[in-house]
Coordinates of C-alpha atoms in Angstrom, one line a residue:
M1 CA 0.0 7.3 79.8
R2 CA 1.9 5.8 82.8
K3 CA 2.1 9.2 84.5
S4 CA -1.7 9.8 84.1
L5 CA -2.6 6.4 85.6
L6 CA -0.3 7.1 88.5
G7 CA -2.2 10.3 89.2
F8 CA -5.5 8.4 89.3
A9 CA -4.0 5.7 91.6
L10 CA -2.9 8.5 94.0
L11 CA -6.5 9.8 94.0
F12 CA -7.5 6.4 95.2
F13 CA -5.8 7.2 98.5
A14 CA -6.6 10.9 98.6
P15 CA -9.5 10.7 101.1
A16 CA -7.4 8.8 103.7
L17 CA -4.4 11.1 103.2
V18 CA -6.6 14.2 103.7
A19 CA -8.1 12.6 106.8
Q20 CA -4.8 12.1 108.5
N21 CA -4.9 14.0 111.8
P22 CA -2.4 12.7 114.5
P23 CA -4.6 13.4 117.6
R24 CA -7.5 11.5 116.1
G25 CA -5.7 8.7 114.3
G26 CA -6.9 9.6 110.8
R27 CA -10.6 8.9 111.6
F28 CA -13.4 9.9 109.2
S29 CA -16.6 11.7 110.1
P30 CA -19.9 10.7 108.5
A31 CA -20.6 13.0 105.5
L32 CA -23.1 13.3 102.6
S33 CA -22.3 15.6 99.7
H34 CA -23.8 16.6 96.4
E35 CA -21.8 18.5 93.7
V36 CA -23.0 20.0 90.5
I37 CA -20.7 21.3 87.7
A38 CA -22.3 23.3 84.9
S39 CA -22.1 22.1 81.3
S40 CA -19.2 23.4 79.2
R41 CA -17.7 22.8 75.8
L42 CA -14.6 20.8 75.0
D43 CA -11.4 22.8 75.1
N44 CA -10.1 21.2 71.9
P45 CA -13.1 19.6 70.2
A46 CA -12.8 17.1 67.4
L47 CA -14.6 17.6 64.1
G48 CA -18.3 17.3 64.7
E49 CA -18.0 18.0 68.5
E50 CA -17.8 21.8 68.4
D51 CA -21.2 22.2 70.1
L52 CA -20.8 19.2 72.5
K53 CA -21.3 20.2 76.2
I54 CA -20.7 18.1 79.2
G55 CA -22.0 18.6 82.7
V56 CA -21.5 16.5 85.9
S57 CA -23.3 15.9 89.1
K58 CA -21.9 13.7 91.9
T59 CA -23.4 12.4 95.1
A60 CA -21.0 10.9 97.7
L61 CA -21.6 9.2 101.0
R62 CA -18.9 8.4 103.6
M63 CA -19.9 6.3 106.6
P64 CA -17.3 5.2 109.3
G65 CA -17.9 2.0 111.1
P66 CA -17.0 1.3 114.8
P67 CA -13.3 1.2 115.5
L68 CA -11.8 -2.3 115.1
F69 CA -8.9 -1.8 117.5
V70 CA -7.9 1.0 119.9
R71 CA -5.1 0.4 122.4
A72 CA -1.9 2.2 123.5
G73 CA -2.0 4.7 120.6
T74 CA -2.7 2.0 118.0
V75 CA -5.9 2.7 116.1
I76 CA -7.6 0.6 113.4
T77 CA -10.7 2.2 111.9
Q78 CA -13.1 1.2 109.0
Y79 CA -15.4 3.0 106.7
L80 CA -17.8 2.6 103.7
S81 CA -17.9 5.0 100.8
Y82 CA -20.4 5.3 98.0
E83 CA -20.4 7.6 95.0
D84 CA -22.8 8.2 92.1
L85 CA -21.6 10.2 89.1
D86 CA -24.1 11.5 86.5
I87 CA -22.7 12.9 83.2
D88 CA -25.0 15.0 81.0
Y89 CA -24.3 15.4 77.3
S90 CA -26.0 18.1 75.2
R91 CA -25.4 18.9 71.5
N92 CA -27.1 19.9 68.3
L93 CA -25.0 17.7 66.1
A94 CA -24.5 13.9 66.1
S95 CA -21.4 12.9 68.0
P96 CA -18.9 10.4 66.7
V97 CA -18.0 9.4 70.3
P98 CA -18.1 5.5 70.4
V99 CA -19.3 5.4 74.0
E100 CA -20.9 7.9 76.3
P101 CA -21.1 6.7 79.9
D102 CA -23.7 8.7 81.7
H103 CA -24.1 7.0 85.0
L104 CA -21.0 5.7 87.1
T105 CA -21.1 4.2 90.5
G106 CA -18.5 3.3 93.1
L107 CA -18.9 1.3 96.4
A108 CA -15.8 0.7 98.6
Y109 CA -14.7 -0.6 102.0
G110 CA -11.6 0.8 103.6
L111 CA -9.3 0.5 106.6
N112 CA -7.1 3.1 108.2
M113 CA -4.4 2.0 110.6
V114 CA -2.1 4.0 112.8
F115 CA 0.8 2.4 114.7
P116 CA 2.8 4.8 117.0
L117 CA 6.6 4.6 117.1
R118 CA 9.1 6.5 119.2
K119 CA 8.5 10.2 119.9
A120 CA 7.0 12.0 116.8
W121 CA 7.1 9.0 114.4
R122 CA 4.3 6.7 113.5
V123 CA 3.4 4.2 110.7
V124 CA 0.2 4.7 108.9
G125 CA -1.4 1.9 106.9
M126 CA -4.3 2.2 104.4
A127 CA -6.3 -0.4 102.6
R128 CA -9.3 0.0 100.3
T129 CA -11.3 -2.3 97.9
G130 CA -14.4 -1.7 95.9
L131 CA -16.4 -1.9 92.7
Y132 CA -16.3 1.1 90.2
A133 CA -18.2 0.8 87.0
D134 CA -21.2 2.0 85.0
K135 CA -23.0 -1.1 86.1
I136 CA -22.2 -2.4 89.6
G137 CA -22.0 -6.1 89.6
L138 CA -19.9 -9.0 91.0
R139 CA -17.4 -8.9 88.2
S140 CA -13.7 -9.3 88.9
E141 CA -12.9 -6.7 86.2
D142 CA -14.8 -4.0 88.1
L143 CA -12.5 -4.4 91.1
K144 CA -10.2 -1.7 92.4
T145 CA -8.2 -2.5 95.4
G146 CA -5.0 -1.2 97.0
G147 CA -3.0 -0.8 100.1
G148 CA -0.3 1.5 101.4
L149 CA 2.2 1.8 104.2
F150 CA 3.7 5.2 105.1
C151 CA 6.1 6.4 107.7
V152 CA 5.0 9.7 109.1
W153 CA 6.9 12.3 111.2
S154 CA 4.9 14.8 113.2
P155 CA 7.2 17.2 115.1
R156 CA 4.0 19.1 116.1
P157 CA 0.3 18.0 116.1
Q158 CA -0.3 20.5 113.2
I159 CA 2.5 19.1 110.9
S160 CA 2.8 15.7 109.2
L161 CA 5.5 14.8 106.7
G162 CA 6.0 11.3 105.3
G163 CA 6.3 9.0 102.5
G164 CA 5.9 5.3 101.7
L165 CA 4.8 2.6 99.2
S166 CA 1.4 1.7 97.9
Y167 CA 0.1 -1.0 95.7
T168 CA -3.0 -0.7 93.5
Y169 CA -4.8 -3.2 91.4
E170 CA -7.3 -1.4 89.1
F171 CA -9.2 -3.5 86.6
G172 CA -6.4 -6.0 86.1
D173 CA -3.7 -3.3 86.1
P174 CA -1.3 -3.7 89.1
R175 CA 1.0 -0.9 90.1
L176 CA 3.5 -0.3 92.9
L177 CA 4.0 3.4 93.8
A178 CA 6.4 5.3 96.0
F179 CA 5.5 8.9 96.8
P180 CA 5.8 11.5 99.6
F181 CA 3.1 13.6 101.1
I182 CA 2.8 16.6 103.4
K183 CA 0.0 17.8 105.6
L184 CA 0.0 21.1 107.5
Q185 CA -3.0 22.2 109.6
S186 CA -3.7 24.7 112.3
A187 CA -6.8 25.7 114.2
S188 CA -7.7 28.4 116.6
E189 CA -10.9 30.0 117.9
R190 CA -11.3 32.0 114.7
W191 CA -8.9 30.5 112.1
Q192 CA -8.6 27.0 110.6
F193 CA -6.0 26.1 107.9
D194 CA -5.5 22.8 106.1
F195 CA -2.8 22.2 103.5
T196 CA -2.6 18.7 102.0
P197 CA -1.4 19.3 98.4
P198 CA -2.6 18.8 95.8
Y199 CA -5.8 17.2 97.2
N200 CA -7.1 19.8 99.6
V201 CA -6.1 23.4 100.5
S202 CA -8.4 25.5 102.6
L203 CA -8.4 28.5 104.9
W204 CA -11.4 29.2 107.1
Y205 CA -12.3 32.2 109.3
R206 CA -15.1 32.3 111.9
P207 CA -16.3 35.9 112.5
K208 CA -18.8 34.5 115.0
R209 CA -20.5 31.3 115.9
P210 CA -22.1 29.4 114.2
L211 CA -20.8 30.7 110.8
S212 CA -17.4 30.3 109.1
V213 CA -16.3 31.6 105.7
G214 CA -13.4 30.2 103.7
L215 CA -11.2 29.9 100.6
L216 CA -10.6 26.4 99.2
S217 CA -9.1 24.3 96.4
Q218 CA -9.8 20.6 96.0
V219 CA -8.9 17.8 93.6
D220 CA -11.2 14.8 93.0
G221 CA -11.7 12.1 90.5
G222 CA -11.8 8.4 89.8
R223 CA -11.5 5.5 87.3
Y224 CA -14.5 3.5 86.3
R225 CA -15.0 0.3 84.3
L226 CA -17.3 0.6 81.3
H227 CA -19.8 -2.1 80.3
N228 CA -22.5 -0.1 78.5
S229 CA -21.5 -1.0 74.9
S230 CA -21.2 -4.5 73.5
Q231 CA -18.8 -3.1 70.9
L232 CA -16.2 -2.2 73.5
T233 CA -14.0 -4.4 75.6
D234 CA -11.5 -3.6 78.4
Y235 CA -12.6 0.1 78.5
S236 CA -12.5 2.5 81.4
L237 CA -13.2 6.1 82.0
N238 CA -10.9 8.4 84.0
Y239 CA -12.4 11.5 85.4
S240 CA -10.7 14.3 87.3
R241 CA -11.5 17.8 88.3
T242 CA -9.8 20.7 90.3
V243 CA -12.0 23.4 91.7
V244 CA -11.3 26.7 93.6
G245 CA -14.0 28.7 95.4
L246 CA -15.5 30.2 98.5
G247 CA -17.1 28.2 101.3
L248 CA -19.7 28.8 104.0
R249 CA -20.0 26.6 107.1
Y250 CA -22.9 26.6 109.5
N251 CA -22.6 24.7 112.8
P252 CA -26.0 24.8 114.6
M253 CA -24.4 22.5 117.1
D254 CA -21.0 21.0 117.9
V255 CA -21.7 17.7 116.2
L256 CA -23.5 19.0 113.0
Q257 CA -22.0 20.9 110.1
L258 CA -23.5 22.2 106.9
Q259 CA -21.0 23.4 104.3
V260 CA -21.8 25.1 100.9
D261 CA -19.0 25.7 98.4
A262 CA -19.2 27.6 95.2
G263 CA -16.7 28.6 92.6
T264 CA -15.2 27.5 89.3
T265 CA -13.3 24.5 87.9
V266 CA -9.7 25.2 86.9
R267 CA -9.3 21.8 85.3
R268 CA -11.7 19.1 84.3
K269 CA -10.8 16.1 82.2
F270 CA -12.3 12.9 80.8
R271 CA -10.1 10.1 79.5
L272 CA -11.4 7.1 77.7
V273 CA -8.9 4.3 78.1
Q274 CA -8.6 0.8 76.6
G275 CA -6.3 -1.3 78.8
T276 CA -3.4 1.2 79.3
D277 CA -3.9 3.1 76.0
I278 CA -5.7 6.5 75.9
I279 CA -8.4 6.4 73.2
R280 CA -9.8 9.9 73.9
N281 CA -8.5 12.7 76.0
N282 CA -11.1 15.4 76.5
E283 CA -10.4 18.5 78.6
L284 CA -13.3 20.8 79.2
K285 CA -13.5 24.6 79.5
N286 CA -13.9 26.0 83.0
A287 CA -17.4 26.1 84.5
P288 CA -19.1 27.1 87.7
Y289 CA -19.7 24.5 90.4
L290 CA -21.7 24.2 93.6
R291 CA -21.2 21.6 96.4
I292 CA -23.3 21.0 99.5
T293 CA -22.0 18.8 102.3
L294 CA -23.7 17.7 105.5
S295 CA -21.4 16.1 108.1
L296 CA -21.4 14.9 111.7
K297 CA -18.3 16.0 113.6
R298 CA -17.0 13.5 116.2

């Protein structure tokens, strides 16, 4: 159980790790995305759940605010993020599942900080806090917050290697983590490569402007507090998915980008957790997915 919760804690910092780009100080671009994953059956269904199918759609908005501090290579930026996750259940038989969360929401505020050191070294700080639940409200038990401090070495602008410590506090569960990360990226007139395992791996080719085609793999997920049943206390839902597919980018102008991705899941999992104990662990069969993203490039 501890290993699985560590994985979800790392996903809490995934957007900031993927955004790390030495020349731009890890700044985000505004983006709105919508993803749909088709319904599929459970990989190992329990008795009475043989015909249960689960589909997911997710809308996410990321909006950076004005930089808080920019001076002599030191950059402190801020952003807001919002996500709305809809879960669709379909079956012919009655399900013994004690709770079926069907609408999950997250709203968070985050900070990214970059402090240059000598030569190719810098310190990167991250902080993020928000509410994640099936009903957003001002409840302390819905709070997820965390911070991290990483030492990063970039011998070239395209390479970042580092590691550090992070602290997360999710629904009353504090954890101190130590982990390394690696980010490789390269861009030319026709090719663009981004390697931030395991969160994001992509290769893009631009045959001619304004179109690009690509191959990609991405990991996403989250942990949400549950309040939709009076019979349950201290419950949360962990959701994760890994997808691979093809992408198409259209840049009608330098600052605007429309991206369409389509492919299949290679892993999709729901975990119902009470405290730190796993009550249910459902892994779904692979299914097609489609994601559309509109972003402003700065």
